[in-house]
Amino acid sequence: MTMISMTVNGKAVSGNVEPRTLLVQFLRENLRLTGTHVGCDTSQCGACVVHVDGAAVKSCTMLAVSCEGSHVTTIEGLANGTELHPMQAAFREHHGLQCGFCTPGMIMTAVDIVNRKGSTLDEHTIREELEGNICRCTGYHNIVKAVEAGAQAMGAGGMQAAAE
Amino acid sequence: MYAFSYHQPKTVRQAASLLAKNEDGKILAGGQTLLPTMKQRLAAPPALIDLSKVEGLSGIELKGRSLVIGAMTKHAHVATSEIVRQAIPGLADMAGLIGDPAVRNRGTIGGSVANNDPAADYPAACLALGATIITNMRKVPADQFFTGLFETALEPGEVVVKVAFPIVSKAAYAKFRNPASRYAMVGVFVAKRGSDIRVAVTGAGANGVFRATALEEALKKRFSPKSLDGISMPATGINGDIHASPEYRAHLITVMAKRAVTAAIGK
Ligand SMILES: Cc1cc2nc3c(=O)[nH]c(=O)nc-3n(C[C@H](O)[C@H](O)[C@H](O)COP(=O)(O)OP(=O)(O)OC[C@H]3O[C@@H](n4cnc5c(N)ncnc54)[C@H](O)[C@@H]3O)c2cc1C
Ligand code: FES
Ligand code: FES
């Protein structure tokens, strides 16, 4: 077992884990942050995307021990108390989800897109950037609309990811 | 995933000695190939030697007429680097086509060349650009580095430290992606340095990445997509699977090569 410490959603956390523990297992099972989902467990679907030191990564494809000392943001870290993050609000507003299983990963990826590419995003860019996120329900159409609107809202002085 | 011991060396020397001490131990770079393979229990290394804390393995610099990229440099970094964009724009474009944004945020050039997946993109770039793979022991030209399916010239205990790309006058990559895996169904990297023209093909060869000499010869006469008109690549030695037959892939090689030449001329 290895003792690890990191900052998750602004809070210092630590735990004793086996080296083979994946970041997503540490988040869900040790920290009980079950917002991050495991869709495929084969690095394909993006349901498990979180931010590690500001970069979107698939938490099913990273070891928890590799995150020692890192800053991690999960879907739980976006809202400000009961006030949704603008990207979350846009997904609700634009029906960017049906079953909701892919949504945490979609939103974490969307926030990362805005962080990298700015708040004015065209449809083509959004579709290309969502390449690593699979949704079995929506047909993507409303997800793309939600990301575009969420990006604009973030640009219009909406808050940044609460914990970043 | 089976249990393993985990090591975080601070220097390449320590990494090499950990590799020597831990029989069947493996280097962990971005983990975007190794971890999925271990999760499927297709690999069960008893020890992982994580390079993420080794100083000086990540970074991009110009050294004379070469672009030198550290082994732990992420695909996302190469795709967005101004230095790469200025020196070899086709290489930045290629890195931006690997997988998806989250994969590019973790996956590294060193991991990609060491893994030598027959459908990976970097091997084609290295071969076409005439790169040199620099390890803790020696310098290996790309022509001698990629030896077969998932096979390289790397010896046990050898660590890729950086990759040096000579700066060429024109280069571009054209990739026909498998829409599910995002790997290349066929990818062609074309590079022109003076009168030297190299065309490397990934995704198609039953033995991994290879140089298409017939296309190189045609392009030496004139560096134009028209020079490739009417050249059909033979389907022998080309992969066939549920995604595409050997004939289809062979056809794609010329199509992708033309696109790459067109793009290279435009840069
Ligand atoms: C969903 C998905 C899509 C992908 N799509 C593409 C694609 O389109 N094109 C493409 O080219 N790749 C693709 N990849 C693979 C990706 O580029 C990997 O990042 C890359 O192949 C391996 O790099 P890594 O840093 O993740 O290496 P790891 O997975 O950590 O290691 C891979 C292998 O290389 C060895 N190794 C790593 N670094 C070194 C070193 N410095 N010296 C010696 N040995 C070393 C390891 O021991 C291991 O055997 C994809 C991966 C995923 C999960
Ligand atoms: S659960 Fe991580 S990519 Fe699907
Ligand atoms: S809403 Fe069901 S998978 Fe996307």
Tab-separated table of N, CA, C and O in Angstrom, chain B residues 125-191:
chain	number	residue	atom	x	y	z
B	125	ALA	N	5.788	9.474	-38.775
B	125	ALA	CA	6.472	10.771	-38.773
B	125	ALA	C	7.973	10.579	-38.615
B	125	ALA	O	8.776	11.194	-39.327
B	126	CYS	N	8.367	9.694	-37.710
B	126	CYS	CA	9.798	9.472	-37.460
B	126	CYS	C	10.486	8.920	-38.701
B	126	CYS	O	11.574	9.355	-39.078
B	127	LEU	N	9.835	7.960	-39.340
B	127	LEU	CA	10.440	7.315	-40.505
B	127	LEU	C	10.521	8.298	-41.679
B	127	LEU	O	11.552	8.386	-42.352
B	128	ALA	N	9.456	9.051	-41.918
B	128	ALA	CA	9.457	9.964	-43.071
B	128	ALA	C	10.417	11.129	-42.843
B	128	ALA	O	11.078	11.577	-43.778
B	129	LEU	N	10.494	11.602	-41.625
B	129	LEU	CA	11.350	12.762	-41.364
B	129	LEU	C	12.803	12.358	-41.143
B	129	LEU	O	13.676	13.206	-41.004
B	130	GLY	N	13.058	11.053	-41.096
B	130	GLY	CA	14.434	10.592	-40.851
B	130	GLY	C	14.904	10.961	-39.452
B	130	GLY	O	16.027	11.415	-39.247
B	131	ALA	N	14.017	10.740	-38.473
B	131	ALA	CA	14.335	11.106	-37.084
B	131	ALA	C	15.387	10.160	-36.498
B	131	ALA	O	15.644	9.082	-37.039
B	132	THR	N	15.978	10.613	-35.412
B	132	THR	CA	16.901	9.764	-34.653
B	132	THR	C	16.305	9.557	-33.266
B	132	THR	O	15.924	10.522	-32.599
B	133	ILE	N	16.212	8.299	-32.845
B	133	ILE	CA	15.692	7.994	-31.519
B	133	ILE	C	16.904	7.941	-30.582
B	133	ILE	O	17.821	7.139	-30.786
B	134	ILE	N	16.889	8.810	-29.587
B	134	ILE	CA	18.041	8.884	-28.683
B	134	ILE	C	17.673	8.192	-27.373
B	134	ILE	O	16.676	8.536	-26.738
B	135	THR	N	18.444	7.194	-27.000
B	135	THR	CA	18.157	6.444	-25.773
B	135	THR	C	19.250	6.727	-24.747
B	135	THR	O	20.180	7.484	-25.018
B	136	ASN	N	19.115	6.087	-23.588
B	136	ASN	CA	20.156	6.240	-22.564
B	136	ASN	C	21.458	5.553	-22.978
B	136	ASN	O	22.471	5.710	-22.320
B	137	MET	N	21.415	4.773	-24.066
B	137	MET	CA	22.614	4.029	-24.471
B	137	MET	C	23.192	4.477	-25.794
B	137	MET	O	24.384	4.360	-26.028
B	138	ARG	N	22.348	4.938	-26.735
B	138	ARG	CA	22.843	5.175	-28.105
B	138	ARG	C	21.835	5.999	-28.897
B	138	ARG	O	20.775	6.359	-28.390
B	139	LYS	N	22.222	6.266	-30.142
B	139	LYS	CA	21.317	6.961	-31.063
B	139	LYS	C	20.944	5.992	-32.174
B	139	LYS	O	21.832	5.409	-32.799
B	140	VAL	N	19.651	5.831	-32.395
B	140	VAL	CA	19.217	4.867	-33.411
B	140	VAL	C	18.424	5.599	-34.491
B	140	VAL	O	17.420	6.248	-34.193
B	141	PRO	N	18.862	5.500	-35.765
B	141	PRO	CA	18.072	6.109	-36.839
B	141	PRO	C	16.719	5.403	-36.952
B	141	PRO	O	16.639	4.182	-36.761
B	142	ALA	N	15.679	6.180	-37.280
B	142	ALA	CA	14.328	5.606	-37.378
B	142	ALA	C	14.304	4.409	-38.316
B	142	ALA	O	13.590	3.439	-38.078
B	143	ASP	N	15.104	4.464	-39.393
B	143	ASP	CA	15.118	3.358	-40.363
B	143	ASP	C	15.494	2.034	-39.706
B	143	ASP	O	15.138	0.970	-40.196
B	144	GLN	N	16.255	2.102	-38.600
B	144	GLN	CA	16.646	0.862	-37.923
B	144	GLN	C	15.863	0.615	-36.639
B	144	GLN	O	16.008	-0.418	-36.002
B	145	PHE	N	15.043	1.606	-36.232
B	145	PHE	CA	14.392	1.514	-34.921
B	145	PHE	C	13.122	0.658	-34.952
B	145	PHE	O	12.882	-0.153	-34.066
B	146	PHE	N	12.289	0.880	-35.974
B	146	PHE	CA	10.984	0.192	-36.015
B	146	PHE	C	11.159	-1.131	-36.742
B	146	PHE	O	11.291	-1.166	-37.961
B	147	THR	N	11.169	-2.230	-35.989
B	147	THR	CA	11.595	-3.493	-36.590
B	147	THR	C	10.446	-4.451	-36.897
B	147	THR	O	10.652	-5.438	-37.590
B	148	GLY	N	9.246	-4.184	-36.409
B	148	GLY	CA	8.138	-5.098	-36.702
B	148	GLY	C	6.925	-4.724	-35.885
B	148	GLY	O	6.880	-3.655	-35.289
B	149	LEU	N	5.935	-5.605	-35.835
B	149	LEU	CA	4.713	-5.335	-35.087
B	149	LEU	C	5.025	-5.182	-33.600
B	149	LEU	O	5.459	-6.151	-32.975
B	150	PHE	N	4.800	-4.019	-33.043
B	150	PHE	CA	5.097	-3.748	-31.630
B	150	PHE	C	6.552	-4.072	-31.287
B	150	PHE	O	6.874	-4.324	-30.123
B	151	GLU	N	7.424	-4.123	-32.293
B	151	GLU	CA	8.825	-4.468	-32.071
B	151	GLU	C	9.704	-3.281	-32.432
B	151	GLU	O	9.495	-2.645	-33.468
B	152	THR	N	10.696	-3.018	-31.575
B	152	THR	CA	11.660	-1.968	-31.882
B	152	THR	C	13.062	-2.485	-31.601
B	152	THR	O	13.231	-3.587	-31.080
B	153	ALA	N	14.049	-1.640	-31.933
B	153	ALA	CA	15.444	-2.014	-31.686
B	153	ALA	C	15.818	-1.888	-30.206
B	153	ALA	O	16.945	-2.203	-29.826
B	154	LEU	N	14.875	-1.426	-29.357
B	154	LEU	CA	15.197	-1.225	-27.941
B	154	LEU	C	15.612	-2.538	-27.278
B	154	LEU	O	14.949	-3.561	-27.431
B	155	GLU	N	16.712	-2.478	-26.544
B	155	GLU	CA	17.187	-3.642	-25.787
B	155	GLU	C	16.562	-3.592	-24.397
B	155	GLU	O	16.135	-2.525	-23.956
B	156	PRO	N	16.562	-4.727	-23.670
B	156	PRO	CA	16.082	-4.670	-22.291
B	156	PRO	C	16.872	-3.597	-21.521
B	156	PRO	O	18.086	-3.488	-21.696
B	157	GLY	N	16.190	-2.817	-20.721
B	157	GLY	CA	16.892	-1.805	-19.929
B	157	GLY	C	17.158	-0.514	-20.680
B	157	GLY	O	17.712	0.435	-20.139
B	158	GLU	N	16.752	-0.455	-21.943
B	158	GLU	CA	17.005	0.754	-22.728
B	158	GLU	C	15.792	1.686	-22.617
B	158	GLU	O	14.651	1.256	-22.693
B	159	VAL	N	16.064	2.977	-22.432
B	159	VAL	CA	15.004	3.961	-22.229
B	159	VAL	C	15.099	5.012	-23.336
B	159	VAL	O	16.179	5.555	-23.585
B	160	VAL	N	13.994	5.301	-23.996
B	160	VAL	CA	13.974	6.398	-24.964
B	160	VAL	C	14.056	7.704	-24.189
B	160	VAL	O	13.290	7.917	-23.236
B	161	VAL	N	14.984	8.558	-24.555
B	161	VAL	CA	15.185	9.816	-23.835
B	161	VAL	C	14.662	10.995	-24.651
B	161	VAL	O	14.018	11.889	-24.135
B	162	LYS	N	14.971	10.996	-25.935
B	162	LYS	CA	14.396	12.023	-26.806
B	162	LYS	C	14.397	11.574	-28.244
B	162	LYS	O	15.005	10.565	-28.601
B	163	VAL	N	13.704	12.352	-29.067
B	163	VAL	CA	13.650	12.074	-30.494
B	163	VAL	C	14.052	13.354	-31.212
B	163	VAL	O	13.521	14.434	-30.912
B	164	ALA	N	15.019	13.253	-32.135
B	164	ALA	CA	15.484	14.431	-32.873
B	164	ALA	C	15.004	14.340	-34.318
B	164	ALA	O	15.232	13.329	-34.994
B	165	PHE	N	14.319	15.392	-34.762
B	165	PHE	CA	13.808	15.445	-36.134
B	165	PHE	C	14.599	16.480	-36.920
B	165	PHE	O	14.616	17.661	-36.536
B	166	PRO	N	15.259	16.090	-38.029
B	166	PRO	CA	15.898	17.109	-38.866
B	166	PRO	C	14.817	18.013	-39.473
B	166	PRO	O	13.730	17.531	-39.799
B	167	ILE	N	15.122	19.291	-39.593
B	167	ILE	CA	14.116	20.200	-40.145
B	167	ILE	C	14.109	20.072	-41.664
B	167	ILE	O	15.152	20.146	-42.304
B	168	VAL	N	12.935	19.817	-42.188
B	168	VAL	CA	12.797	19.565	-43.622
B	168	VAL	C	12.125	20.764	-44.274
B	168	VAL	O	11.565	21.624	-43.589
B	169	SER	N	12.190	20.820	-45.615
B	169	SER	CA	11.564	21.978	-46.267
B	169	SER	C	10.050	21.821	-46.349
B	169	SER	O	9.315	22.784	-46.215
B	170	LYS	N	9.595	20.594	-46.575
B	170	LYS	CA	8.149	20.389	-46.660
B	170	LYS	C	7.778	19.054	-46.026
B	170	LYS	O	8.480	18.059	-46.244
B	171	ALA	N	6.691	19.058	-45.270
B	171	ALA	CA	6.248	17.799	-44.676
B	171	ALA	C	4.776	17.887	-44.311
B	171	ALA	O	4.299	18.945	-43.898
B	172	ALA	N	4.069	16.792	-44.497
B	172	ALA	CA	2.673	16.746	-44.045
B	172	ALA	C	2.223	15.308	-43.879
B	172	ALA	O	2.824	14.377	-44.431
B	173	TYR	N	1.169	15.169	-43.098
B	173	TYR	CA	0.622	13.850	-42.771
B	173	TYR	C	-0.842	13.826	-43.165
B	173	TYR	O	-1.574	14.797	-42.911
B	174	ALA	N	-1.260	12.754	-43.795
B	174	ALA	CA	-2.687	12.570	-44.084
B	174	ALA	C	-3.112	11.239	-43.490
B	174	ALA	O	-2.450	10.223	-43.693
B	175	LYS	N	-4.193	11.284	-42.734
B	175	LYS	CA	-4.616	10.099	-41.975
B	175	LYS	C	-6.059	9.768	-42.289
B	175	LYS	O	-6.925	10.644	-42.223
B	176	PHE	N	-6.309	8.523	-42.631
B	176	PHE	CA	-7.676	8.037	-42.744
B	176	PHE	C	-7.941	7.290	-41.455
B	176	PHE	O	-7.408	6.229	-41.205
B	177	ARG	N	-8.752	7.912	-40.609
B	177	ARG	CA	-8.940	7.365	-39.267
B	177	ARG	C	-9.943	6.241	-39.243
B	177	ARG	O	-10.943	6.285	-39.938
B	178	ASN	N	-9.672	5.288	-38.392
B	178	ASN	CA	-10.728	4.357	-38.036
B	178	ASN	C	-11.630	5.127	-37.064
B	178	ASN	O	-11.170	5.553	-36.008
B	179	PRO	N	-12.899	5.326	-37.439
B	179	PRO	CA	-13.725	6.221	-36.623
B	179	PRO	C	-13.960	5.707	-35.200
B	179	PRO	O	-14.245	6.494	-34.307
B	180	ALA	N	-13.841	4.410	-34.976
B	180	ALA	CA	-14.067	3.898	-33.622
B	180	ALA	C	-12.811	4.041	-32.772
B	180	ALA	O	-12.842	4.594	-31.678
B	181	SER	N	-11.682	3.554	-33.275
B	181	SER	CA	-10.481	3.542	-32.424
B	181	SER	C	-9.697	4.843	-32.530
B	181	SER	O	-8.889	5.149	-31.664
B	182	ARG	N	-9.886	5.581	-33.588
B	182	ARG	CA	-9.163	6.827	-33.910
B	182	ARG	C	-7.737	6.578	-34.374
B	182	ARG	O	-7.019	7.494	-34.721
B	183	TYR	N	-7.293	5.347	-34.340
B	183	TYR	CA	-5.983	5.020	-34.919
B	183	TYR	C	-6.087	5.111	-36.442
B	183	TYR	O	-7.181	5.202	-37.000
B	184	ALA	N	-4.916	5.052	-37.092
B	184	ALA	CA	-4.900	5.156	-38.550
B	184	ALA	C	-5.347	3.849	-39.198
B	184	ALA	O	-4.824	2.786	-38.879
B	185	MET	N	-6.318	3.950	-40.087
B	185	MET	CA	-6.613	2.818	-40.967
B	185	MET	C	-5.457	2.783	-41.973
B	185	MET	O	-4.880	1.752	-42.226
B	186	VAL	N	-5.176	3.971	-42.502
B	186	VAL	CA	-3.940	4.207	-43.249
B	186	VAL	C	-3.522	5.646	-42.974
B	186	VAL	O	-4.349	6.560	-43.031
B	187	GLY	N	-2.260	5.838	-42.670
B	187	GLY	CA	-1.727	7.187	-42.496
B	187	GLY	C	-0.452	7.303	-43.310
B	187	GLY	O	0.362	6.370	-43.318
B	188	VAL	N	-0.289	8.405	-44.034
B	188	VAL	CA	0.911	8.581	-44.855
B	188	VAL	C	1.583	9.900	-44.489
B	188	VAL	O	0.943	10.959	-44.528
B	189	PHE	N	2.843	9.809	-44.116
B	189	PHE	CA	3.626	11.009	-43.812
B	189	PHE	C	4.628	11.200	-44.942
B	189	PHE	O	5.352	10.274	-45.303
B	190	VAL	N	4.624	12.401	-45.512
B	190	VAL	CA	5.501	12.712	-46.635
B	190	VAL	C	6.453	13.820	-46.207
B	190	VAL	O	6.027	14.800	-45.590
B	191	ALA	N	7.742	13.675	-46.512
B	191	ALA	CA	8.700	14.725	-46.158
B	191	ALA	C	9.689	14.938	-47.295
B	191	ALA	O	10.114	13.983	-47.953
